[in-house]
Short mmCIF file of C-alpha atoms and ligand atoms in Angstrom, two decimals:
data_model
loop_
_atom_site.label_atom_id
_atom_site.label_comp_id
_atom_site.label_asym_id
_atom_site.label_seq_id
_atom_site.Cartn_x
_atom_site.Cartn_y
_atom_site.Cartn_z
CA MET A 1 -46.13 -24.05 2.66
CA ALA A 2 -47.35 -20.89 0.88
CA ALA A 3 -45.25 -19.66 -2.23
CA SER A 4 -44.66 -16.36 -0.79
CA ALA A 5 -43.12 -18.03 2.22
CA THR A 6 -40.68 -20.08 0.10
CA SER A 7 -39.46 -16.97 -1.98
CA LYS A 8 -37.23 -15.83 0.95
CA LEU A 9 -34.04 -18.00 1.21
CA LEU A 10 -32.55 -18.79 4.67
CA VAL A 11 -29.00 -17.54 5.15
CA SER A 12 -28.24 -21.35 5.65
CA ASP A 13 -29.07 -21.70 1.90
CA ILE A 14 -26.75 -19.14 0.69
CA ALA A 15 -23.79 -19.05 3.05
CA SER A 16 -21.95 -21.88 1.67
CA VAL A 17 -22.19 -20.90 -2.01
CA VAL A 18 -21.52 -17.42 -1.92
CA ASP A 19 -18.07 -15.54 -1.47
CA HIS A 20 -19.54 -12.05 -0.91
CA VAL A 21 -22.33 -10.92 1.27
CA PRO A 22 -25.23 -10.36 -1.15
CA SER A 23 -26.09 -6.72 -1.26
CA ASN A 24 -29.32 -6.88 0.84
CA TYR A 25 -27.21 -7.68 3.70
CA VAL A 26 -24.66 -4.94 3.14
CA ARG A 27 -25.11 -2.12 5.83
CA PRO A 28 -24.35 1.47 5.01
CA ILE A 29 -20.87 2.54 6.43
CA SER A 30 -21.90 4.35 9.11
CA ASP A 31 -23.66 1.21 10.70
CA ARG A 32 -21.31 -1.48 10.56
CA PRO A 33 -19.83 -3.69 13.23
CA ASN A 34 -16.40 -1.53 13.18
CA MET A 35 -14.48 -4.30 15.21
CA SER A 36 -11.60 -2.20 15.95
CA GLU A 37 -13.59 -0.04 18.13
CA VAL A 38 -15.12 -3.16 20.11
CA GLU A 39 -13.73 -3.53 23.84
CA THR A 40 -12.61 -7.17 23.66
CA SER A 41 -10.51 -7.39 26.82
CA GLY A 42 -10.82 -6.29 30.43
CA GLU A 43 -13.97 -5.06 31.63
CA THR A 44 -16.87 -7.50 31.14
CA ILE A 45 -20.34 -8.04 32.48
CA PRO A 46 -20.89 -9.36 36.41
CA LEU A 47 -21.03 -12.84 37.06
CA ILE A 48 -23.53 -13.96 39.91
CA ASP A 49 -23.06 -17.30 41.56
CA LEU A 50 -26.46 -18.62 42.34
CA GLN A 51 -25.01 -21.13 45.02
CA ASP A 52 -25.83 -19.15 48.16
CA LEU A 53 -29.02 -17.45 47.05
CA HIS A 54 -31.07 -19.70 49.40
CA GLY A 55 -28.45 -19.78 52.34
CA PRO A 56 -27.40 -17.15 55.02
CA ASN A 57 -25.90 -15.06 52.25
CA ARG A 58 -28.95 -14.28 50.41
CA ALA A 59 -28.85 -10.50 51.12
CA ASP A 60 -25.32 -10.23 49.55
CA ILE A 61 -26.34 -11.81 46.45
CA ILE A 62 -29.58 -9.85 46.32
CA ASN A 63 -26.97 -6.80 46.47
CA GLN A 64 -25.16 -8.14 43.47
CA PHE A 65 -28.47 -8.45 41.57
CA ALA A 66 -29.06 -4.93 42.36
CA HIS A 67 -25.84 -3.85 41.11
CA ALA A 68 -25.72 -5.94 38.01
CA CYS A 69 -29.42 -4.90 37.22
CA SER A 70 -28.87 -1.16 37.77
CA SER A 71 -25.33 -0.64 36.34
CA TYR A 72 -25.42 -3.16 33.56
CA GLY A 73 -28.74 -4.69 32.94
CA PHE A 74 -26.67 -7.70 31.70
CA PHE A 75 -25.16 -10.45 33.76
CA GLN A 76 -24.11 -14.04 33.69
CA ILE A 77 -25.12 -16.67 36.33
CA LYS A 78 -23.39 -19.95 37.37
CA ASN A 79 -24.70 -22.55 39.41
CA HIS A 80 -27.93 -21.90 37.85
CA GLY A 81 -29.60 -25.36 38.39
CA VAL A 82 -30.29 -26.19 34.78
CA PRO A 83 -28.76 -29.80 34.36
CA GLU A 84 -25.46 -29.80 32.19
CA GLU A 85 -27.05 -32.80 30.36
CA THR A 86 -30.38 -30.90 29.66
CA ILE A 87 -28.17 -28.07 28.16
CA LYS A 88 -25.96 -30.44 26.00
CA ARG A 89 -28.89 -32.00 24.69
CA MET A 90 -30.77 -28.87 23.79
CA MET A 91 -27.65 -27.52 22.23
CA ASN A 92 -27.15 -30.61 20.07
CA SER A 93 -30.73 -30.79 18.86
CA GLU A 94 -31.24 -30.14 15.10
CA ARG A 95 -32.82 -27.24 13.71
CA VAL A 96 -35.77 -28.12 11.58
CA LYS A 97 -37.78 -26.20 8.81
CA HIS A 98 -40.74 -24.47 9.70
CA TYR A 99 -40.48 -21.36 7.74
CA SER A 100 -43.04 -18.60 8.25
CA ALA A 101 -42.68 -14.81 8.00
CA ASP A 102 -45.97 -14.35 10.00
CA THR A 103 -44.85 -12.67 13.33
CA LYS A 104 -48.07 -13.82 14.76
CA LYS A 105 -47.49 -17.59 14.53
CA THR A 106 -46.50 -19.34 17.66
CA THR A 107 -44.05 -21.78 15.84
CA ARG A 108 -41.97 -20.63 12.89
CA LEU A 109 -38.79 -21.01 11.23
CA SER A 110 -37.65 -17.59 9.59
CA THR A 111 -34.46 -15.43 8.91
CA SER A 112 -33.10 -11.95 9.55
CA PHE A 113 -35.38 -10.34 12.00
CA ASN A 114 -38.69 -9.17 10.39
CA VAL A 115 -38.29 -9.86 6.70
CA CYS A 116 -41.69 -8.06 6.17
CA LYS A 117 -40.58 -4.66 7.39
CA GLU A 118 -36.85 -4.49 7.20
CA LYS A 119 -34.81 -2.74 4.80
CA VAL A 120 -31.27 -4.41 5.30
CA SER A 121 -31.40 -8.30 6.09
CA ASN A 122 -29.39 -9.82 8.84
CA TRP A 123 -27.11 -13.01 8.63
CA ARG A 124 -29.24 -15.27 11.05
CA ASP A 125 -31.98 -17.84 10.67
CA PHE A 126 -34.03 -18.79 13.59
CA LEU A 127 -36.63 -21.26 14.79
CA ARG A 128 -39.20 -19.36 17.37
CA LEU A 129 -41.41 -21.21 19.49
CA HIS A 130 -43.66 -20.39 22.31
CA CYS A 131 -43.17 -22.71 25.37
CA TYR A 132 -45.18 -21.85 28.21
CA PRO A 133 -47.73 -23.44 29.06
CA ILE A 134 -46.05 -26.37 27.07
CA GLU A 135 -49.14 -28.38 26.70
CA ASP A 136 -50.61 -25.39 24.69
CA PHE A 137 -47.97 -25.36 22.03
CA ILE A 138 -46.06 -28.58 22.14
CA ASN A 139 -48.23 -30.15 19.40
CA GLU A 140 -47.12 -27.35 16.94
CA TRP A 141 -43.49 -27.74 17.57
CA PRO A 142 -41.39 -29.69 14.88
CA SER A 143 -41.95 -33.39 15.32
CA THR A 144 -38.49 -34.31 13.67
CA PRO A 145 -35.98 -35.36 14.81
CA LEU A 146 -38.11 -37.52 17.16
CA SER A 147 -36.57 -36.38 20.39
CA PHE A 148 -37.06 -32.47 19.46
CA ARG A 149 -40.03 -32.10 21.64
CA GLU A 150 -38.76 -34.23 24.68
CA VAL A 151 -35.48 -32.37 24.64
CA THR A 152 -36.98 -28.64 24.45
CA ALA A 153 -39.65 -29.46 26.79
CA GLU A 154 -37.24 -30.64 29.53
CA TYR A 155 -35.02 -27.55 28.73
CA ALA A 156 -37.96 -24.95 28.69
CA THR A 157 -39.26 -26.22 32.10
CA SER A 158 -35.77 -26.29 33.45
CA VAL A 159 -35.11 -22.62 32.36
CA ARG A 160 -38.63 -21.55 33.60
CA ALA A 161 -37.60 -22.64 36.97
CA LEU A 162 -34.64 -20.68 36.79
CA VAL A 163 -36.24 -17.51 35.68
CA LEU A 164 -38.68 -17.92 38.53
CA THR A 165 -35.70 -17.74 41.02
CA LEU A 166 -34.33 -14.85 39.12
CA LEU A 167 -37.50 -12.91 39.23
CA GLU A 168 -37.80 -13.23 42.87
CA ALA A 169 -34.21 -12.06 43.52
CA ILE A 170 -34.51 -9.16 41.12
CA SER A 171 -38.06 -8.24 42.99
CA GLU A 172 -36.11 -7.97 46.12
CA SER A 173 -33.47 -6.20 44.71
CA LEU A 174 -36.08 -3.52 43.80
CA GLY A 175 -37.19 -3.45 47.39
CA LEU A 176 -40.38 -5.29 46.69
CA PRO A 177 -41.88 -8.43 47.75
CA LYS A 178 -40.17 -11.34 46.15
CA ASP A 179 -43.42 -12.31 44.24
CA ARG A 180 -44.32 -8.78 42.99
CA VAL A 181 -42.84 -8.85 39.63
CA SER A 182 -43.84 -12.48 38.90
CA LYS A 183 -47.58 -11.24 39.85
CA THR A 184 -47.47 -8.64 37.31
CA LEU A 185 -47.15 -11.06 34.36
CA GLY A 186 -50.67 -12.44 34.24
CA LYS A 187 -50.54 -15.96 33.34
CA HIS A 188 -46.91 -15.59 32.33
CA GLY A 189 -45.43 -16.40 28.84
CA GLN A 190 -42.20 -18.12 27.55
CA HIS A 191 -40.90 -17.75 24.07
CA MET A 192 -37.68 -19.58 22.78
CA ALA A 193 -35.57 -18.87 19.62
CA ILE A 194 -32.93 -21.13 18.23
CA ASN A 195 -30.43 -18.88 16.39
CA TYR A 196 -28.39 -19.82 13.95
CA TYR A 197 -25.39 -17.76 12.44
CA PRO A 198 -23.66 -19.30 9.59
CA PRO A 199 -20.04 -18.26 8.72
CA CYS A 200 -20.22 -15.01 6.64
CA PRO A 201 -17.67 -14.27 3.90
CA GLN A 202 -17.65 -10.49 4.92
CA PRO A 203 -18.54 -10.26 8.45
CA GLU A 204 -17.54 -6.55 8.70
CA LEU A 205 -20.37 -5.47 6.43
CA THR A 206 -23.45 -7.07 7.99
CA TYR A 207 -24.83 -8.20 11.51
CA GLY A 208 -26.24 -11.35 12.89
CA LEU A 209 -28.54 -9.04 14.78
CA PRO A 210 -28.21 -5.28 14.89
CA GLY A 211 -28.52 -3.28 17.97
CA HIS A 212 -31.69 -3.96 19.71
CA LYS A 213 -33.37 -4.17 23.15
CA ASP A 214 -35.51 -7.13 23.96
CA ALA A 215 -39.20 -6.44 24.04
CA ASN A 216 -39.83 -9.03 26.87
CA LEU A 217 -39.34 -8.95 30.69
CA ILE A 218 -35.81 -11.01 31.11
CA THR A 219 -33.82 -13.21 28.43
CA VAL A 220 -31.83 -16.11 29.49
CA LEU A 221 -29.25 -16.88 26.80
CA LEU A 222 -27.49 -20.01 26.09
CA GLN A 223 -24.67 -19.86 23.59
CA ASP A 224 -22.05 -22.25 22.14
CA ASP A 225 -18.28 -21.31 22.46
CA VAL A 226 -18.10 -18.86 19.61
CA SER A 227 -18.16 -15.26 20.41
CA GLY A 228 -20.66 -12.93 18.95
CA LEU A 229 -22.69 -11.16 21.40
CA GLN A 230 -21.81 -7.48 22.20
CA VAL A 231 -23.34 -5.23 24.90
CA PHE A 232 -23.54 -1.51 24.66
CA LYS A 233 -21.89 -0.07 27.87
CA ASP A 234 -20.58 3.49 28.59
CA ASP A 235 -20.85 4.54 24.93
CA LYS A 236 -18.73 1.54 23.42
CA TRP A 237 -19.59 -1.98 22.47
CA VAL A 238 -18.32 -4.53 24.71
CA ALA A 239 -17.57 -8.26 23.22
CA VAL A 240 -19.15 -10.95 25.78
CA LYS A 241 -16.79 -13.87 25.93
CA PRO A 242 -18.73 -17.15 26.25
CA VAL A 243 -18.03 -18.89 29.61
CA PRO A 244 -18.99 -22.66 29.82
CA ASN A 245 -21.82 -23.53 31.95
CA THR A 246 -22.97 -20.29 32.57
CA PHE A 247 -26.08 -18.44 31.23
CA ILE A 248 -26.20 -14.77 30.04
CA VAL A 249 -29.02 -12.77 31.47
CA ASN A 250 -30.55 -9.42 30.25
CA LEU A 251 -33.24 -7.23 31.29
CA GLY A 252 -35.77 -6.43 28.65
CA ASP A 253 -38.25 -3.37 28.13
CA GLN A 254 -40.80 -4.90 30.30
CA MET A 255 -38.64 -4.81 33.37
CA GLN A 256 -37.85 -1.17 32.43
CA VAL A 257 -41.39 -0.38 32.64
CA ILE A 258 -42.29 -2.46 35.96
CA SER A 259 -39.10 -1.06 37.59
CA ASN A 260 -40.08 2.56 36.45
CA ASP A 261 -36.68 3.19 34.91
CA LYS A 262 -34.78 2.04 37.83
CA TYR A 263 -33.63 -0.91 35.84
CA LYS A 264 -32.88 -0.52 31.98
CA SER A 265 -33.42 -2.69 29.00
CA VAL A 266 -29.86 -2.72 27.42
CA LEU A 267 -28.76 -2.42 23.80
CA HIS A 268 -27.06 -5.32 22.37
CA ARG A 269 -26.26 -7.06 19.27
CA ALA A 270 -24.71 -10.15 17.48
CA VAL A 271 -22.00 -10.09 15.10
CA VAL A 272 -20.89 -12.89 12.70
CA ASN A 273 -17.56 -14.16 11.60
CA SER A 274 -15.95 -15.79 8.54
CA ASP A 275 -14.97 -19.06 9.81
CA LYS A 276 -17.46 -20.62 12.50
CA GLU A 277 -21.03 -21.18 12.61
CA ARG A 278 -22.58 -19.88 15.86
CA ILE A 279 -25.77 -21.14 17.83
CA SER A 280 -27.49 -19.19 20.60
CA ILE A 281 -30.61 -20.09 22.27
CA PRO A 282 -32.30 -17.13 24.00
CA THR A 283 -35.41 -17.89 26.24
CA PHE A 284 -37.45 -14.64 26.12
CA TYR A 285 -39.64 -14.72 29.51
CA CYS A 286 -42.63 -12.37 29.17
CA PRO A 287 -46.09 -11.47 30.58
CA SER A 288 -48.95 -13.11 28.80
CA GLU A 289 -50.60 -11.22 26.12
CA ASP A 290 -53.57 -10.28 28.26
CA ALA A 291 -51.45 -8.99 31.03
CA VAL A 292 -51.60 -5.18 31.64
CA ILE A 293 -48.17 -3.83 32.17
CA SER A 294 -47.45 -0.74 34.21
CA PRO A 295 -44.80 0.86 36.57
CA ALA A 296 -45.13 -1.00 40.00
CA GLN A 297 -47.33 1.34 42.22
CA GLU A 298 -44.65 1.09 45.13
CA LEU A 299 -41.94 2.53 42.90
CA ILE A 300 -44.11 5.60 41.95
CA ASN A 301 -44.23 8.81 44.23
CA GLU A 302 -45.69 11.73 42.43
CA GLU A 303 -44.75 14.18 45.65
CA GLU A 304 -41.16 12.86 45.55
CA ASP A 305 -40.65 13.56 41.94
CA SER A 306 -40.87 9.94 40.72
CA PRO A 307 -44.17 9.87 38.65
CA ALA A 308 -44.94 6.92 36.46
CA ILE A 309 -42.65 7.16 33.40
CA TYR A 310 -44.90 4.78 31.37
CA ARG A 311 -48.56 4.58 30.67
CA SER A 312 -50.20 1.13 31.13
CA PHE A 313 -50.68 -1.28 28.20
CA THR A 314 -51.37 -4.85 27.33
CA TYR A 315 -48.30 -6.85 26.51
CA ALA A 316 -50.00 -7.88 23.36
CA GLU A 317 -50.16 -4.38 22.24
CA TYR A 318 -46.49 -3.97 23.03
CA PHE A 319 -45.29 -6.98 21.21
CA GLU A 320 -46.99 -5.98 18.12
CA LYS A 321 -45.55 -2.67 18.15
CA PHE A 322 -41.94 -4.31 18.65
CA TRP A 323 -42.20 -6.45 15.48
CA ASP A 324 -43.54 -3.70 13.48
CA THR A 325 -40.86 -1.27 14.19
CA ALA A 326 -38.42 -4.00 13.22
CA PHE A 327 -35.36 -2.00 15.08
CA ALA A 328 -36.18 1.00 13.09
CA THR A 329 -35.77 2.69 16.57
CA GLU A 330 -33.53 1.31 19.09
CA SER A 331 -36.11 1.71 21.74
CA CYS A 332 -39.72 0.68 21.34
CA VAL A 333 -40.13 1.43 25.04
CA ASP A 334 -40.05 5.16 24.36
CA SER A 335 -43.49 5.14 22.47
CA PHE A 336 -45.10 3.79 25.72
CA LYS A 337 -44.11 6.85 27.91
CA ALA A 338 -46.95 8.50 29.80
CA SER A 339 -47.90 11.72 28.43
CA THR A 340 -46.13 14.62 30.20
CA ASN A 341 -49.05 17.04 30.08
C1 OGA B 1 -31.69 -12.22 20.41
C2 OGA B 1 -30.26 -11.78 20.73
C3 OGA B 1 -28.04 -12.53 20.92
C4 OGA B 1 -27.25 -13.75 20.52
O1 OGA B 1 -32.17 -13.27 20.08
O2 OGA B 1 -32.78 -10.97 20.88
O3 OGA B 1 -30.00 -10.77 21.31
O4 OGA B 1 -26.06 -13.85 20.92
N1 OGA B 1 -29.52 -12.78 20.60
O5 OGA B 1 -27.70 -14.56 19.64
NI1 NI B 2 -31.67 -9.76 22.00
#
């Protein structure tokens, strides 16, 4: 491990020995979680049951997708087909140390978001892996504990099958052929993070992750039973309560581009708390790096005043820009708008 890489501590290394948040984690007063203004009861995100997706009620479920995607961009799913045992084994897998600040590395353990670019640190450590195609990456994954690769490969494969089902439903909900979205993704890509949020002595001063939108196409989040995720909806932050045996799904920037703004990538964040650690495992499904992304032709109509809102770009270009801006702007996607002149 290079000396520069070891000079940055993980939050896990400091959480149990400090009784104050170190100053580099403290947010300015105007940018703090402000929990008293967060909606914690009442309206939450839609729940879609996939049980009937392949039966006679498909049209009804597709309508639920259309509604959830256009008015929330966030939903929960149950009867998702990922075996409970697979989920349990993934959740219990131990984190291992592969620290690297290099955002181009395909397997790395790191902290915060992008330690090279950001001004304030976040109360999060994460292991990030690429996991499709599995055989290209599995040899870089941590090899201890012994079961890690097997458990993670099984989980990644199962979640990928779920994502392909979701993409068909979402494609149909946009009025497109069901393989349309999937076909825009080149060879496809899948990344996973294992997020670890240690207990924090002053959770009101900092974030696990500040407000951001995911750069990828669609995110499938597995989380334990500790709250922390919040979604920005109708000008306020709404806490998403964990529901056992469901996944949280949110749309990312690539879905916004492909749907030409019919569906939006949604602002969300993670807060921490003083007494419980929290683990979340997002799967970031994305185009392959060489895929050229642009609004779907069928959704563009120059005469009827729905021109292409975004220019085309490779996902490699987008992904680099995303890590570079390090949440400095809330919306990376704005810088890929088609020129209006
Ligand atoms: C993310 C993310 C939310 C959470 O990793 O992009 O939004 O609850 N995580 O950990
Ligand atoms: Ni996110």
